[in-house]
Coordinates of C-alpha atoms in Angstrom, one line a residue:
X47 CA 12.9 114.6 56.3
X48 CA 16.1 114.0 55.7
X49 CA 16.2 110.2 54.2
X50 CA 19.4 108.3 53.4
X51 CA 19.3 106.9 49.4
X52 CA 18.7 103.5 49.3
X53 CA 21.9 102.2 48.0
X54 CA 23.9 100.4 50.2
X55 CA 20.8 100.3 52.7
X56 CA 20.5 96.4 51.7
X57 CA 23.9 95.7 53.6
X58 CA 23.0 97.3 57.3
X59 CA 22.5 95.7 59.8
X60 CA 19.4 95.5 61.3
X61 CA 20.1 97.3 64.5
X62 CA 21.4 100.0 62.2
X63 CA 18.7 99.8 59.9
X64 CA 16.5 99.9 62.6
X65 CA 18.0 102.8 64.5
X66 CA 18.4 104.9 60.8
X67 CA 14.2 104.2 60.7
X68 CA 13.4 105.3 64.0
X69 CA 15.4 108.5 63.3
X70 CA 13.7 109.2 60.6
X71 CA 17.0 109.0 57.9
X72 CA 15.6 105.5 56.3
X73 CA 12.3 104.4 55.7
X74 CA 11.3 100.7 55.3
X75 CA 9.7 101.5 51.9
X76 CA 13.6 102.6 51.1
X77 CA 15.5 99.9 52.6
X78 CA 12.5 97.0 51.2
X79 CA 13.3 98.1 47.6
X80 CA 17.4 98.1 48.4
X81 CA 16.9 94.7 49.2
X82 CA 14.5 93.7 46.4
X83 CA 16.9 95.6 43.7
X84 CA 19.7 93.5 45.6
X85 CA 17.2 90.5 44.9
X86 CA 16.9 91.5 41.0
X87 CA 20.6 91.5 40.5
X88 CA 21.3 88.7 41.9
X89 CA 19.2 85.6 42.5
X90 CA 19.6 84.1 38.9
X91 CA 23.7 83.9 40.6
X92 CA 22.1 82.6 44.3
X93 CA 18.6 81.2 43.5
X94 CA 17.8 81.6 47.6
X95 CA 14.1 82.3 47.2
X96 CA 11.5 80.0 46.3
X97 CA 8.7 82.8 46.6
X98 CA 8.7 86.4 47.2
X99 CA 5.6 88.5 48.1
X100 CA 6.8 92.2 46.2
X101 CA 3.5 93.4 46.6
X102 CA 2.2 91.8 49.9
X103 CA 5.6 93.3 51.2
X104 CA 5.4 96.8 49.9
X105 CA 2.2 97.4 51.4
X106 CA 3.4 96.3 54.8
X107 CA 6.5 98.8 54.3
X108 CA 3.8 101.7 53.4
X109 CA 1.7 100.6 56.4
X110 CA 4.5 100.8 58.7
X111 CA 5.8 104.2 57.1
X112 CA 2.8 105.7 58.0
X113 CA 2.2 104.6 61.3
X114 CA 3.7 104.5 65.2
X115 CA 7.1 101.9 65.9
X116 CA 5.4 98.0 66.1
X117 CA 8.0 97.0 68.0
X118 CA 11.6 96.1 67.6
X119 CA 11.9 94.8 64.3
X120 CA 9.5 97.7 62.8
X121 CA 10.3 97.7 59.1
X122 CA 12.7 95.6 58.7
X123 CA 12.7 92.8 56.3
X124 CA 13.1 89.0 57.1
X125 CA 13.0 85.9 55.1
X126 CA 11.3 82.7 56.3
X127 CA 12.7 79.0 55.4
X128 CA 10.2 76.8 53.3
X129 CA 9.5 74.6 56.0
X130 CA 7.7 76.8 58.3
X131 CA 4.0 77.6 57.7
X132 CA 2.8 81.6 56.2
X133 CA -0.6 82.0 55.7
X134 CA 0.1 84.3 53.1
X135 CA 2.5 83.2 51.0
X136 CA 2.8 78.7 49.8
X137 CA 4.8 76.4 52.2
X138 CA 5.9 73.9 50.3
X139 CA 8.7 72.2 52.3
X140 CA 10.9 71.9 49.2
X141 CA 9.0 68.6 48.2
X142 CA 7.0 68.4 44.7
X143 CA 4.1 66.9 46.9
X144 CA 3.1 70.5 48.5
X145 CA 3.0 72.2 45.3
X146 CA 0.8 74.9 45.7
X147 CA -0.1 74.2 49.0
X148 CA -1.5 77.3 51.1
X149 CA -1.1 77.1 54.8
X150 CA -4.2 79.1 57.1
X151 CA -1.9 80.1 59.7
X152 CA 1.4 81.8 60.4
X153 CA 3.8 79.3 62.1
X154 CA 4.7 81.0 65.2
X155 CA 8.8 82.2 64.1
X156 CA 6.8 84.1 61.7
X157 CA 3.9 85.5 63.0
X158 CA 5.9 86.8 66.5
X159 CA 8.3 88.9 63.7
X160 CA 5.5 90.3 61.6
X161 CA 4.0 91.4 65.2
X162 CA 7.0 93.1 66.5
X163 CA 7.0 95.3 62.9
X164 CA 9.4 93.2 60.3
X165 CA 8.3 92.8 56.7
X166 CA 8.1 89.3 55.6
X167 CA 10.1 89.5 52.5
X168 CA 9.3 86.0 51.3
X169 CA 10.0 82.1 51.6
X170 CA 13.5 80.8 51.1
X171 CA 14.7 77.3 49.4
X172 CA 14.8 74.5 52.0
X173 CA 16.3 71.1 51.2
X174 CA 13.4 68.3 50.6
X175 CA 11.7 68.2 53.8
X176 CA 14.8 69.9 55.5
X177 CA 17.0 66.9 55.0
X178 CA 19.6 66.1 52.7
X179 CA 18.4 66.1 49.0
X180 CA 19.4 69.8 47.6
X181 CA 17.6 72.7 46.7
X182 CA 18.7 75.0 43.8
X183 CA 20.7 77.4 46.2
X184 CA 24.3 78.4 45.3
X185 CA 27.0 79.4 47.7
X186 CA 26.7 83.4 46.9
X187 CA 30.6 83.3 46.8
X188 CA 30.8 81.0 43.6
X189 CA 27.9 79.0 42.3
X190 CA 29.9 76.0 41.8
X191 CA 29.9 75.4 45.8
X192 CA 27.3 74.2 47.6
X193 CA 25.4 76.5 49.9
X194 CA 25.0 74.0 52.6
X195 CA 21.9 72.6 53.7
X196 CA 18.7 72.6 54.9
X197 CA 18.5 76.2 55.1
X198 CA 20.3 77.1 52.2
X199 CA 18.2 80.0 50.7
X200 CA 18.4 81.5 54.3
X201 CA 22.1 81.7 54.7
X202 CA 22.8 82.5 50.9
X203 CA 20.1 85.5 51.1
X204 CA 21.9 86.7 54.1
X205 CA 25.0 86.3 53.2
X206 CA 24.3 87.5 50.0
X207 CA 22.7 91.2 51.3
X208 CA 19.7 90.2 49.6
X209 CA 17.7 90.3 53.4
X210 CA 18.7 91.4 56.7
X211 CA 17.7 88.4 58.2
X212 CA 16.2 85.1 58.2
X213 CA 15.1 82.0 59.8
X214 CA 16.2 78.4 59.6
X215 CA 16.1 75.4 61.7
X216 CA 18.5 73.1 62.7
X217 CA 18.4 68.9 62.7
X218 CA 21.7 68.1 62.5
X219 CA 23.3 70.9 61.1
X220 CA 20.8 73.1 59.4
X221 CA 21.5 76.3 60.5
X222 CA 25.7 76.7 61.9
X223 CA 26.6 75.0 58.4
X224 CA 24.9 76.5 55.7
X225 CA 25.7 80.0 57.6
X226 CA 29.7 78.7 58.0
X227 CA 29.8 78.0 55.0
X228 CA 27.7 81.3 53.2
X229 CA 29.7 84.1 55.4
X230 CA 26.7 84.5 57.6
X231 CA 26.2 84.9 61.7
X232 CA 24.5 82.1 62.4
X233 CA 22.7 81.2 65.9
X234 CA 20.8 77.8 66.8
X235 CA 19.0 78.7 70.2
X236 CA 18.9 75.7 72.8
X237 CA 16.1 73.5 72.0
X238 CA 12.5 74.8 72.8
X239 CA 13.4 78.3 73.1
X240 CA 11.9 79.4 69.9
X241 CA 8.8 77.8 69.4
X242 CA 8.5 74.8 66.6
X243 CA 4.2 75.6 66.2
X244 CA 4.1 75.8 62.3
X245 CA 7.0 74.0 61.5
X246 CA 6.7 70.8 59.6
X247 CA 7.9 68.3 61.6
X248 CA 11.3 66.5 60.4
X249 CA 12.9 65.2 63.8
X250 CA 10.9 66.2 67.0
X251 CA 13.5 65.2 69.4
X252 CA 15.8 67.8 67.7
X253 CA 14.4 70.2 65.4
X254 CA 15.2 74.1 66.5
X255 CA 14.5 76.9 64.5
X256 CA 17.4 79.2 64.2
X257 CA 18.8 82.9 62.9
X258 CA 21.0 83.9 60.2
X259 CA 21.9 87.6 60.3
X260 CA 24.7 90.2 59.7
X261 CA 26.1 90.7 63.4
X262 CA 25.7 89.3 66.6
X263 CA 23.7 91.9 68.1
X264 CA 21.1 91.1 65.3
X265 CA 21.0 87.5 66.7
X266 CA 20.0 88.6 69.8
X267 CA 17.9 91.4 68.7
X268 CA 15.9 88.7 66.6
X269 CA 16.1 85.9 69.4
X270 CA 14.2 88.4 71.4
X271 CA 11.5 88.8 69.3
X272 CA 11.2 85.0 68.0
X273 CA 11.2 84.2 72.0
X274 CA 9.0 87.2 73.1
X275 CA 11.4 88.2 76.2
X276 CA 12.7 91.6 76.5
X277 CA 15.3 92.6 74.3
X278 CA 18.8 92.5 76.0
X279 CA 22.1 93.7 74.3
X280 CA 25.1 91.6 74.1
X281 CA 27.8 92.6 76.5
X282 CA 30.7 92.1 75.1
X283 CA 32.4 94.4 77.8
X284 CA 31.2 92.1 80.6
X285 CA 33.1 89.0 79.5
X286 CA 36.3 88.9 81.5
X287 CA 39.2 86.3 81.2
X288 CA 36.5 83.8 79.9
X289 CA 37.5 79.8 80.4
X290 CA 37.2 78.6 76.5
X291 CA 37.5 74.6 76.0
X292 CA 38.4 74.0 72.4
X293 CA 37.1 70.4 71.5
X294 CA 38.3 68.2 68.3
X295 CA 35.1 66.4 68.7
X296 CA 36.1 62.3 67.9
X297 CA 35.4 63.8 63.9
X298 CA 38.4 65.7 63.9
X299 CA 40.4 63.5 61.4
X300 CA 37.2 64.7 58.8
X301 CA 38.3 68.4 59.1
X302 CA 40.6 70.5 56.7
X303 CA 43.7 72.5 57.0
X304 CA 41.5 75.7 56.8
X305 CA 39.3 74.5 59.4
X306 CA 42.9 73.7 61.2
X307 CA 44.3 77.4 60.6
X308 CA 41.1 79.2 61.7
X309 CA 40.8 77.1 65.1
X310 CA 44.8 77.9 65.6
X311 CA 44.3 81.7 64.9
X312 CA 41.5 81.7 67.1
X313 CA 42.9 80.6 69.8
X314 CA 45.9 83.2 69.7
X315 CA 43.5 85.9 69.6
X316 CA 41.6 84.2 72.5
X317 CA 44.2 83.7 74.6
X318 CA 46.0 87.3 73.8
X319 CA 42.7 89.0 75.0
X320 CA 42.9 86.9 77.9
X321 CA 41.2 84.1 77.7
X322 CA 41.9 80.7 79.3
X323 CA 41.6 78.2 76.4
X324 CA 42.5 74.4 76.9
X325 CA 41.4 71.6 75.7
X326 CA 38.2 69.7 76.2
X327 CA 38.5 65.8 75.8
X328 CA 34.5 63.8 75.0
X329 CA 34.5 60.8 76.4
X330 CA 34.6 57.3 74.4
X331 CA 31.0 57.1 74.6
X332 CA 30.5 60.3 72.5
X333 CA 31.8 58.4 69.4
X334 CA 28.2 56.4 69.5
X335 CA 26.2 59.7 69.3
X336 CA 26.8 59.8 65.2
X337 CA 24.7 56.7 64.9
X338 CA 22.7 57.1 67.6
X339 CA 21.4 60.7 66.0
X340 CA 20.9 59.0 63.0
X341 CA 18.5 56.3 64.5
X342 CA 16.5 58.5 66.4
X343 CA 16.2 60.7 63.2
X344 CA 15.0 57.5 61.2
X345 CA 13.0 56.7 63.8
X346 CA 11.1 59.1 63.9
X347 CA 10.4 60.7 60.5
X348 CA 9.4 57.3 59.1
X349 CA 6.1 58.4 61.5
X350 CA 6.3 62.1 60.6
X351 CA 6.2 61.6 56.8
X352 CA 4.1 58.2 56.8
X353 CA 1.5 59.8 55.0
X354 CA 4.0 61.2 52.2
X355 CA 5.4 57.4 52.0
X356 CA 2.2 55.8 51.2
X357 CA 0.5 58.2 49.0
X358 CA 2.9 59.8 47.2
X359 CA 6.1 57.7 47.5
X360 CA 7.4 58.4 43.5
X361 CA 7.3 62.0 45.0
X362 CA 10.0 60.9 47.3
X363 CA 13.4 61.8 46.7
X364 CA 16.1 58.7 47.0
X365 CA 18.3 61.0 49.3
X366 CA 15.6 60.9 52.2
X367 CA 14.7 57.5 51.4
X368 CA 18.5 56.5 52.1
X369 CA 19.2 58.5 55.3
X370 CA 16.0 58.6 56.6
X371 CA 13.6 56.2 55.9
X372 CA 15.3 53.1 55.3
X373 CA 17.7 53.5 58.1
X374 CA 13.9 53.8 60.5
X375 CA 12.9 50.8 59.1
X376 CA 16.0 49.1 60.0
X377 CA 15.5 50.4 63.0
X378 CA 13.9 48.9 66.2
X379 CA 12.0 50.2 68.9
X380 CA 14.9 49.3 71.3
X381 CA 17.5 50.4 69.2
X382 CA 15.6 53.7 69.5
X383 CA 15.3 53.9 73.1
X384 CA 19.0 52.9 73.2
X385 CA 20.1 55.6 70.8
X386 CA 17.9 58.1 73.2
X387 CA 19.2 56.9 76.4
X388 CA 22.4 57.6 74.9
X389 CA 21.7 61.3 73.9
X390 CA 20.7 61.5 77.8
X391 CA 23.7 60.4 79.2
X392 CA 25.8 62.6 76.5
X393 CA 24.0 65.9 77.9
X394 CA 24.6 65.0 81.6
X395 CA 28.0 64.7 81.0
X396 CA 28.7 67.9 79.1
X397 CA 26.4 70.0 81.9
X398 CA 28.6 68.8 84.3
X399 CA 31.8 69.4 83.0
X400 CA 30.7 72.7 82.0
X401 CA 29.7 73.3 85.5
X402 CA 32.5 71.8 86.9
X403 CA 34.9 73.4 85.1
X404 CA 33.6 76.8 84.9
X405 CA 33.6 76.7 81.4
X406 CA 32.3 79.5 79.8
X407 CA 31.8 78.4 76.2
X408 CA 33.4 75.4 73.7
X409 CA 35.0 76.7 70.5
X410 CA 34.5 73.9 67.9
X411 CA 34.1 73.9 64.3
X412 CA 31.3 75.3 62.6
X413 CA 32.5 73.0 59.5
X414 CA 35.1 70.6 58.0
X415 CA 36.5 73.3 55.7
X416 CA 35.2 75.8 53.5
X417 CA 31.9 74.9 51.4
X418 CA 32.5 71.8 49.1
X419 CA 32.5 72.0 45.4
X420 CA 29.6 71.2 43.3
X421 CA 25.7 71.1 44.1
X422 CA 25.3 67.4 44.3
X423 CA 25.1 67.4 48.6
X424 CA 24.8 69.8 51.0
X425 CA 28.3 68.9 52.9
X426 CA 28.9 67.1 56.2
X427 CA 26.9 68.3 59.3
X428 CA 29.9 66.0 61.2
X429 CA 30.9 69.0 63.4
X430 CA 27.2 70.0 64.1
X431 CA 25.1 67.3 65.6
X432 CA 26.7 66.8 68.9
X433 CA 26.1 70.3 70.2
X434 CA 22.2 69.4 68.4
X435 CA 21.8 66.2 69.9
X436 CA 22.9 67.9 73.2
X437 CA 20.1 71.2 73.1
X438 CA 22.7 73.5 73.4
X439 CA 23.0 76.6 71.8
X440 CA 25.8 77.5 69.2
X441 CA 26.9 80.6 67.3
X442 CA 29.1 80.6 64.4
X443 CA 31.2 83.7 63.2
X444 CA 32.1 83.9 59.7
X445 CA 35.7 85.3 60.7
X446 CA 38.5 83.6 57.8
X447 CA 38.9 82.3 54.5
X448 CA 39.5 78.9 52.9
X449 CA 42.3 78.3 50.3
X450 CA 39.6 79.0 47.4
X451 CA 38.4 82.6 48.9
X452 CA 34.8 81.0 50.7
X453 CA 34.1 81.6 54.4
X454 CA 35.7 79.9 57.0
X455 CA 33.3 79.9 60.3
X456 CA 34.4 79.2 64.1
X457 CA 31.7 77.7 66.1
X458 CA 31.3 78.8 70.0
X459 CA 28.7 76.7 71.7
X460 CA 27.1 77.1 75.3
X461 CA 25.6 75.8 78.1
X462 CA 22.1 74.8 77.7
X463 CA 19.8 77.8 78.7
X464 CA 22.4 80.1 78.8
X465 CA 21.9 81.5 75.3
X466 CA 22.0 85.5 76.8
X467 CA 25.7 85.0 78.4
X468 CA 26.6 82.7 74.9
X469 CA 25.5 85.5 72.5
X470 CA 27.5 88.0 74.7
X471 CA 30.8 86.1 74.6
X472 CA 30.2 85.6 71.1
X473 CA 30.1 89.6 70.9
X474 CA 33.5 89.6 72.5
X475 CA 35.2 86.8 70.4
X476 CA 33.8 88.7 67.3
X477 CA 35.4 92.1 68.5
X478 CA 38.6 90.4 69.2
X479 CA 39.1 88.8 66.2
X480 CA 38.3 91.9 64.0
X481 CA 40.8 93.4 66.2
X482 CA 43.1 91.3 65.7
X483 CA 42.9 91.0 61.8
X484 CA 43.0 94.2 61.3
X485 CA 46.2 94.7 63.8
X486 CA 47.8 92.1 61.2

């Protein structure tokens, strides 16, 4: 047999790392130990693991080495955010109060992976209770920048080449930022689509476990297997003079020039391939949906985390006791069914003018700007809980650079259970900017 060294096999793909297994020029022995000396070099720099399983791992490579194709993923290696249950390996939901603590299952976004053949590499850092208060991730483009937030270690291992792939979930922002903002592809499904068994619960109106990856076809090879359907390509080639609405958002005055250039540049190439992009204008109403996404978030973690509160409150950081908790006890039972009324009305609106207009996709910002300097927060997720509050899916290509060198994402977000024709005009926007920066 003819195998391929493993250096450089930590920076494929996983379709191609997939396809160089099943041809027998890679094993996942090979490409595991790529990605664990990739690991060794690094993670002092990126600090996006809080445990790793070397030798839980390597026997899963072996095991698959010597045996028949699992499935779609067979052999290749995946991270798992902090705040979804292993049964294997601690959960700790990046809070000192589940030090040590072991879970007996497999949440279900990491049991379906494991099934379909994929080596669970280990647990990456999540933000306290996937909120706010910071993990010790680093952007893996300069350590002085924050990685984003709440899946941090996810989009930084990524990003990074440390790991193929590797799961998040999204609040607010939790998944689009921290991947805009690393260099990664980053994919929040519409809500319910991936199943939230095994996750600890932050929001339950809005919490949605999402992908980081290297390409878009691995988003929907992974959405596949997290979603158990049948594994459908991205058809970049179908997508034909696609309507694009390009919506400001009301945050638009909070964005930088970067975020500016890469929205103008985006559009050129759009419209030169032959799209039709105009503009889409929110309604007045949607200014309410900041605070109204904050109340329902209070809301309802004060319940989700009253046994933290009581027991252990010094164990509490003062980051989730600010945004969440006190702003649920200032909260009341109307002003919650308010704020959810609200979030109703937003997503009627937005299906019908997507309907209505034939709109394809929106192309929105993934981010103000580039990542912020320093550690201290985990940036903005302004741009990002709209498109959250709404259930509808979002992708984020990490296509530019900022004035300091750091990714630069552009965020294309879709009709609510159309996930399968918004990863395959993601393809095609993907292709056409490549194309176009490398015609410049």
């Amino acid at each position: 047999m003819n195998v391929q060294s493993r250096i450089g096999a930590e920076s494929l793909t996983a379709l191609d790392a997939r396809c160089q297994i099943e041809d027998g020029t890679l094993t996942a022995s090979h490409l595991l130990e790529a990605c664990l000396e990739r690991i060794d070099a690094r993670d002092d720099a990126v600090k996006a693991w809080v445990h790793i399983d070397r030798d839980g791992a390597r026997r899963t490579a072996r095991e698959l080495d010597a045996g028949p194709s699992r499935g779609l993923l067979h052999g290749i290696p995946f991270g798992v955010k902090d705040i979804i249950d292993t049964w294997d390996q601690p959960a700790t939901y990046g809070s000192p109060i589940y030090k040590g603590h072991q879970p007996p299952w497999d949440g279900s976004t990491a049991a379906l992976p494991r099934a379909a053949g994929a080596v669970l590499l280990g647990k990456t850092v999540t933000t306290e209770f996937a909120n706010r208060h910071p993990g010790p991730t680093m952007n893996p483009h300069n350590p002085e920048h924050t990685p984003g937030g709440s899946s941090s270690g996810s989009a930084a291992a990524v990003a990074d080449h440390q790991v193929p792939l590797a799961i998040g979930t999204q609040t607010g922002g939790s998944v689009i930022r921290p991947s805009a903002y690393c260099g990664a592809y980053g994919y929040k499904p519409s809500l319910q689509h991936f199943g939230n068994a095994g996750v600890r619960t932050n929001t339950a109106s809005f919490d949605t476990v999402g992908i980081m990856a290297r390409s878009v076809g691995d988003l929907a090879l992974f959405r596949a297997v997290l979603s158990e359907t049948p594994y459908k390509a991205p058809e970049p080639e179908a997508v034909s003079r696609p309507r694009i609405a390009f919506c400001r958002t009301p945050h638009w005055d909070q964005t930088l020039p970067e975020t500016h250039a890469a929205m103008d540049e985006t559009q050129k190439a759009l419209t030169a391939s032959g799209a039709e992009v105009f503009e889409l204008q929110l309604p007045d109403f949607f200014d309410g949906l900041n605070r109204a996404h904050k109340i329902v978030c209070g809301f309802e973690s004060v319940r989700n985390y009253s046994d933290e509160l009581r027991r252990n409150p010094d164990k509490v950081s003062q980051d989730f006791m600010k945004e969440r908790v006190e702003v649920g006890w200032a909260s009341s039972l109307q002003d919650f069914r308010e704020a959810l009324r609200l979030g109703i009305r937003a997503r009627t609106w937005l299906d019908a003018a997507m309907a209505d207009g034939k709109i394809d996709a929106i192309l929105t910002p993934p981010a103000t700007g580039e990542a912020p300097h320093g550690l201290r927060t985990t940036g903005t997720a302004i741009m990002n809980f709209i498109w959250t509050h709404c259930y509808m899916p979002a992708v984020t290509l990490p296509r530019f650079k900022g004035p300091n060198g750091l990714p630069v994402g552009v965020q294309f977000v879709g009709r609510r259970h159309e996930d399968t024709r918004l990863l395959s005009l993601a393809a095609w926007a993907d292709a056409t900017l490549m194309n176009r920066a490398e015609a410049l």
